[in-house]
Coordinates of C-alpha atoms in Angstrom, one line a residue:
M1 CA 210.9 114.0 94.0
V2 CA 208.0 116.5 94.7
D3 CA 206.6 116.0 99.0
L4 CA 203.4 114.6 99.4
A5 CA 203.0 117.7 101.5
D6 CA 203.2 119.5 98.2
L7 CA 199.8 118.6 96.3
A8 CA 197.9 120.2 98.7
V9 CA 196.2 123.3 98.1
R10 CA 193.6 125.6 98.7
V11 CA 190.7 125.8 96.9
A12 CA 187.6 128.5 97.5
G13 CA 188.7 128.1 100.9
L14 CA 188.7 125.2 100.5
R15 CA 192.3 122.8 101.9
I16 CA 192.2 119.5 100.8
R17 CA 194.9 117.1 100.2
N18 CA 195.8 117.2 96.4
P19 CA 193.8 118.5 93.6
T20 CA 192.1 115.6 92.4
M21 CA 188.2 115.2 93.6
L22 CA 185.5 112.9 93.0
A23 CA 183.3 114.6 90.3
A24 CA 178.9 114.4 91.5
G25 CA 176.7 111.7 90.5
V26 CA 179.3 108.9 90.8
L27 CA 179.1 107.2 93.8
G28 CA 177.9 109.6 95.6
L29 CA 175.0 108.1 97.7
S30 CA 175.9 106.8 100.5
A31 CA 179.1 107.8 103.2
H32 CA 180.4 103.9 102.3
T33 CA 181.4 104.8 98.4
L34 CA 182.3 107.9 98.8
R35 CA 184.4 106.8 102.0
R36 CA 185.8 104.5 99.0
A37 CA 187.1 107.6 97.3
Y38 CA 188.5 109.7 99.5
E39 CA 189.6 106.5 101.1
A40 CA 191.8 105.8 97.1
G41 CA 193.6 108.9 97.1
A42 CA 191.2 111.9 95.9
G43 CA 191.8 114.9 98.1
A44 CA 188.0 115.7 98.1
V45 CA 184.6 114.2 97.4
V46 CA 181.7 115.0 95.9
S47 CA 177.8 114.4 96.0
K48 CA 175.9 113.0 94.4
S49 CA 173.1 116.4 93.6
I50 CA 170.7 115.9 96.5
G51 CA 167.5 119.1 96.4
P52 CA 164.7 119.0 99.3
E53 CA 162.2 116.2 98.3
P54 CA 163.2 112.3 97.5
R55 CA 162.9 111.6 93.8
E56 CA 163.6 108.9 91.4
G57 CA 164.0 110.2 88.5
F58 CA 164.0 108.9 85.6
R59 CA 163.2 105.5 84.1
T60 CA 165.7 102.7 82.4
P61 CA 167.9 103.1 80.7
I62 CA 169.4 105.6 81.2
L63 CA 173.0 105.7 80.5
V64 CA 174.4 104.4 77.7
E65 CA 178.4 104.1 76.8
L66 CA 179.1 105.5 73.3
G67 CA 182.9 104.6 71.8
C68 CA 183.9 108.8 73.3
G69 CA 182.2 109.2 76.3
L70 CA 179.5 108.2 79.1
L71 CA 175.8 109.2 78.0
N72 CA 172.8 109.6 81.3
A73 CA 169.7 110.7 82.1
V74 CA 169.6 109.3 85.4
G75 CA 167.1 112.1 86.7
L76 CA 168.1 113.9 88.9
S77 CA 167.3 110.5 91.5
N78 CA 168.1 112.3 95.8
P79 CA 166.8 110.2 98.9
G80 CA 166.3 114.0 99.3
A81 CA 168.3 116.7 102.1
R82 CA 166.7 115.4 105.4
A83 CA 167.7 111.7 104.8
F84 CA 170.8 112.2 102.8
R85 CA 171.8 114.8 106.3
E86 CA 173.0 111.1 107.9
E87 CA 175.5 110.1 105.4
V88 CA 177.6 113.6 106.1
K89 CA 177.2 113.2 109.4
A90 CA 179.6 110.2 108.8
L91 CA 181.5 111.4 106.6
R92 CA 182.0 114.2 109.1
G93 CA 182.3 112.3 111.6
A94 CA 185.5 110.3 109.3
G95 CA 187.9 112.8 109.2
V96 CA 186.3 113.1 105.2
P97 CA 186.0 115.8 103.3
L98 CA 182.3 116.3 101.9
I99 CA 181.5 118.9 99.2
V100 CA 177.5 119.2 98.4
S101 CA 176.1 119.2 95.2
V102 CA 172.5 120.0 96.0
F103 CA 169.9 121.7 93.7
G104 CA 166.6 123.2 93.4
F105 CA 163.5 124.4 91.3
R106 CA 163.6 127.6 93.3
P107 CA 166.0 129.9 94.6
E108 CA 164.7 128.9 98.5
D109 CA 165.5 124.9 97.3
Y110 CA 168.4 125.3 97.0
A111 CA 168.9 128.1 100.2
S112 CA 166.9 125.4 101.8
V113 CA 169.2 122.3 100.7
A114 CA 172.6 123.6 101.3
S115 CA 171.3 124.6 105.3
V116 CA 170.4 121.9 106.7
L117 CA 173.5 119.5 105.1
V118 CA 176.0 122.5 105.8
E119 CA 174.7 121.9 109.1
A120 CA 175.3 118.2 109.6
G121 CA 178.7 118.9 108.9
A122 CA 179.4 119.9 104.5
L123 CA 182.3 121.6 104.4
A124 CA 181.2 123.1 101.0
V125 CA 177.8 123.2 98.9
E126 CA 178.3 122.4 95.2
L127 CA 175.0 124.1 93.4
N128 CA 174.0 122.2 90.4
C129 CA 172.8 125.0 88.0
S130 CA 173.3 122.7 85.1
C131 CA 171.8 119.6 84.6
P132 CA 171.3 118.9 81.0
H133 CA 167.9 116.9 81.3
V134 CA 165.6 118.6 83.9
S135 CA 163.9 121.3 83.0
G136 CA 163.9 123.8 85.8
V137 CA 167.4 122.8 86.7
R138 CA 168.8 123.7 83.3
E139 CA 167.0 126.6 82.6
I140 CA 169.0 128.2 86.1
G141 CA 172.4 127.6 84.1
S142 CA 171.7 129.9 81.0
R143 CA 169.7 132.6 83.1
P144 CA 173.1 135.4 84.6
D145 CA 170.4 136.1 86.0
L146 CA 169.0 133.2 88.1
V147 CA 172.8 132.4 88.6
G148 CA 172.9 134.3 91.2
A149 CA 170.1 134.4 92.3
V150 CA 170.9 131.4 93.8
V151 CA 173.6 132.3 95.2
K152 CA 172.7 135.4 97.2
A153 CA 170.5 133.1 98.7
V154 CA 173.1 130.1 99.6
K155 CA 175.7 132.3 100.2
E156 CA 173.2 134.4 103.0
V157 CA 172.4 130.7 104.6
V158 CA 175.4 128.4 104.6
D159 CA 178.7 130.0 105.7
V160 CA 180.9 127.6 104.2
P161 CA 182.2 128.1 100.8
V162 CA 179.6 128.2 98.0
L163 CA 180.5 126.1 94.1
V164 CA 178.5 127.1 91.3
K165 CA 178.7 124.4 89.2
L166 CA 178.7 125.6 84.6
S167 CA 176.8 124.1 82.6
P168 CA 178.8 124.2 78.8
N169 CA 175.4 123.7 76.8
V170 CA 175.0 128.0 76.5
S171 CA 176.3 130.9 74.2
D172 CA 179.1 132.0 76.3
I173 CA 180.3 130.1 79.7
V174 CA 181.7 133.7 81.0
S175 CA 178.8 134.8 81.1
I176 CA 177.4 132.9 83.4
G177 CA 180.8 132.2 85.3
L178 CA 180.5 136.6 86.8
A179 CA 177.4 136.7 87.6
A180 CA 177.9 133.4 90.2
E181 CA 181.3 135.4 91.4
R182 CA 179.3 139.0 90.8
A183 CA 176.5 137.1 93.3
G184 CA 179.5 136.4 95.7
A185 CA 179.7 132.2 94.8
D186 CA 184.1 131.2 96.0
G187 CA 184.7 129.6 92.7
V188 CA 183.2 127.8 89.7
V189 CA 182.9 124.4 88.2
A190 CA 183.2 123.9 84.7
I191 CA 182.5 122.0 83.4
N192 CA 179.2 119.7 83.8
T193 CA 177.5 118.0 81.4
V194 CA 177.3 117.7 76.7
R195 CA 173.2 117.9 75.8
A196 CA 173.4 114.8 73.6
L197 CA 172.2 112.2 71.9
A198 CA 171.8 108.5 71.0
I199 CA 169.0 106.4 68.2
D200 CA 169.5 103.5 68.3
I201 CA 168.6 102.4 64.4
E202 CA 167.3 98.5 64.6
F203 CA 164.7 100.4 67.5
R204 CA 164.1 103.4 65.7
R205 CA 163.6 105.9 68.7
P206 CA 166.7 107.8 71.5
V207 CA 168.3 104.7 73.8
L208 CA 167.4 106.5 76.6
S209 CA 163.7 107.2 78.4
A210 CA 164.3 111.3 78.7
S211 CA 165.9 111.0 75.0
I212 CA 168.3 113.7 74.7
G213 CA 170.7 113.3 77.9
G214 CA 174.3 114.5 78.7
L215 CA 177.4 113.0 77.5
S216 CA 181.1 112.6 79.1
G217 CA 183.7 111.6 79.5
P218 CA 186.7 111.7 76.6
A219 CA 185.0 113.5 73.9
I220 CA 184.4 116.7 76.4
K221 CA 187.4 116.7 78.0
P222 CA 188.7 120.0 74.7
I223 CA 185.2 122.0 75.7
A224 CA 186.0 121.5 78.4
V225 CA 189.8 122.4 78.6
R226 CA 188.7 125.9 76.7
A227 CA 186.1 127.3 79.6
V228 CA 188.3 127.0 82.0
Y229 CA 191.6 128.6 80.1
E230 CA 188.1 131.4 78.9
L231 CA 187.3 131.3 82.4
Y232 CA 191.1 131.0 83.8
Q233 CA 190.8 134.8 81.7
A234 CA 187.4 136.6 83.4
L235 CA 187.5 135.5 86.7
D236 CA 189.0 136.2 90.3
V237 CA 187.1 133.3 91.4
P238 CA 189.0 129.5 91.3
I239 CA 188.2 126.8 88.8
I240 CA 187.7 122.9 89.6
G241 CA 187.3 121.8 86.4
C242 CA 185.6 118.8 85.5
G243 CA 185.2 117.0 82.1
G244 CA 186.8 113.6 80.2
I245 CA 189.9 113.8 82.2
M246 CA 191.3 110.3 82.0
G247 CA 194.7 110.2 82.8
W248 CA 196.9 112.1 84.7
R249 CA 198.2 114.7 81.1
D250 CA 194.8 114.9 81.1
A251 CA 194.4 116.7 85.2
V252 CA 198.1 118.5 83.4
E253 CA 196.2 120.6 80.8
F254 CA 193.1 121.4 83.0
L255 CA 196.3 122.4 85.8
L256 CA 198.0 124.6 83.1
A257 CA 194.8 126.2 81.9
G258 CA 193.8 127.4 84.4
A259 CA 192.1 125.5 87.2
S260 CA 193.1 125.1 90.7
A261 CA 192.1 122.0 91.9
I262 CA 190.7 118.4 89.3
Q263 CA 187.4 116.8 89.2
I264 CA 187.1 112.7 88.3
G265 CA 184.2 111.4 87.0
S266 CA 184.1 108.7 84.2
A267 CA 187.5 108.0 84.6
I268 CA 186.9 105.4 87.4
Y269 CA 183.4 103.6 85.7
Y270 CA 186.3 102.9 82.7
R271 CA 189.6 102.6 85.7
G272 CA 188.1 101.8 88.7
L273 CA 189.0 104.0 92.4
G274 CA 193.1 103.3 91.8
V275 CA 192.9 106.0 89.0
F276 CA 192.9 108.9 92.2
Q277 CA 196.9 107.2 92.7
D278 CA 197.1 107.0 89.1
I279 CA 196.6 110.8 89.0
V280 CA 197.9 111.9 91.6
A281 CA 201.4 110.3 91.1
G282 CA 201.5 111.4 87.9
I283 CA 201.3 115.5 88.5
S284 CA 203.8 115.2 91.3
R285 CA 206.0 113.8 88.6
Y286 CA 205.8 116.4 85.7
M287 CA 205.9 118.4 89.0
E288 CA 209.5 117.4 89.4
E289 CA 210.0 116.8 85.7
H290 CA 209.2 120.1 85.2
G291 CA 210.6 122.1 88.1
Y292 CA 206.9 123.7 89.8
A293 CA 207.1 123.6 93.5
R294 CA 203.2 123.2 93.8
V295 CA 200.7 123.0 92.2
E296 CA 200.1 126.2 93.0
D297 CA 202.4 126.9 90.5
V298 CA 201.1 125.1 88.3
V299 CA 198.2 126.7 87.7
G300 CA 197.5 128.8 85.1
D301 CA 200.8 128.2 83.3
A302 CA 199.9 127.4 80.3
H303 CA 198.7 131.6 79.5
R304 CA 201.7 132.9 81.8
K305 CA 203.5 131.1 78.7
G306 CA 201.0 132.1 75.7

């Protein structure tokens, strides 16, 4: 049987007990809910995206369940960096490995938020340059020069790992990943949600108040796996896979494609927090059955077998 110690991984300088993480935007606004996810089995947790000032977000409806996944346009609602640092301090005191997701509309916004939250105790920073439904953030993730500027601004003010969450809503995700790497990013997260639309045929208007939202869940998994596969071929920094991971088979697919760890979001809506332990147990069984001693041995093996 694979020992639990063999499931520990090092991602971009951050060592975590297993390769699963809570994805940004899910249960991520309080120390209590983030701690619950960690206690349920996540290797690390990622906060909801935090900005420089409090933001209300969009009016309801902000979420709709579709047959293929979840469509949301929350609008980056958050309490702001100064208020959220108290949650970060509480998690640091509880020993919970926290990655803070941050956003802004200029490079200096990202830098200021990251600085506040790292000082409070965050172990790493995830840069949300790719929210698909908020103008001003969405555009950053589609331009290599802006992604690079954001990474450089943040790297100048923090001394913890910096990850960039990449958008699938671009013509060439590899070029964006390379721009992040060249600017000094310690890793990338692929992918954010896919821009999508649902229309109520009775009211004859978009279901979400913001009209266009971000699609997550099973429908986007093949897109995310393809992105991870392509990024692994081009980048030297680690990749964290995200998008449609509902069970351990999905997680293993991401690892084989080149992800060093994976993030879980929509699966919690469908399956609850027990999904973390189920996925970790499934990865462990797969490793034993296929002769892998460490998670790192699984990572990228589809390229070596191809």
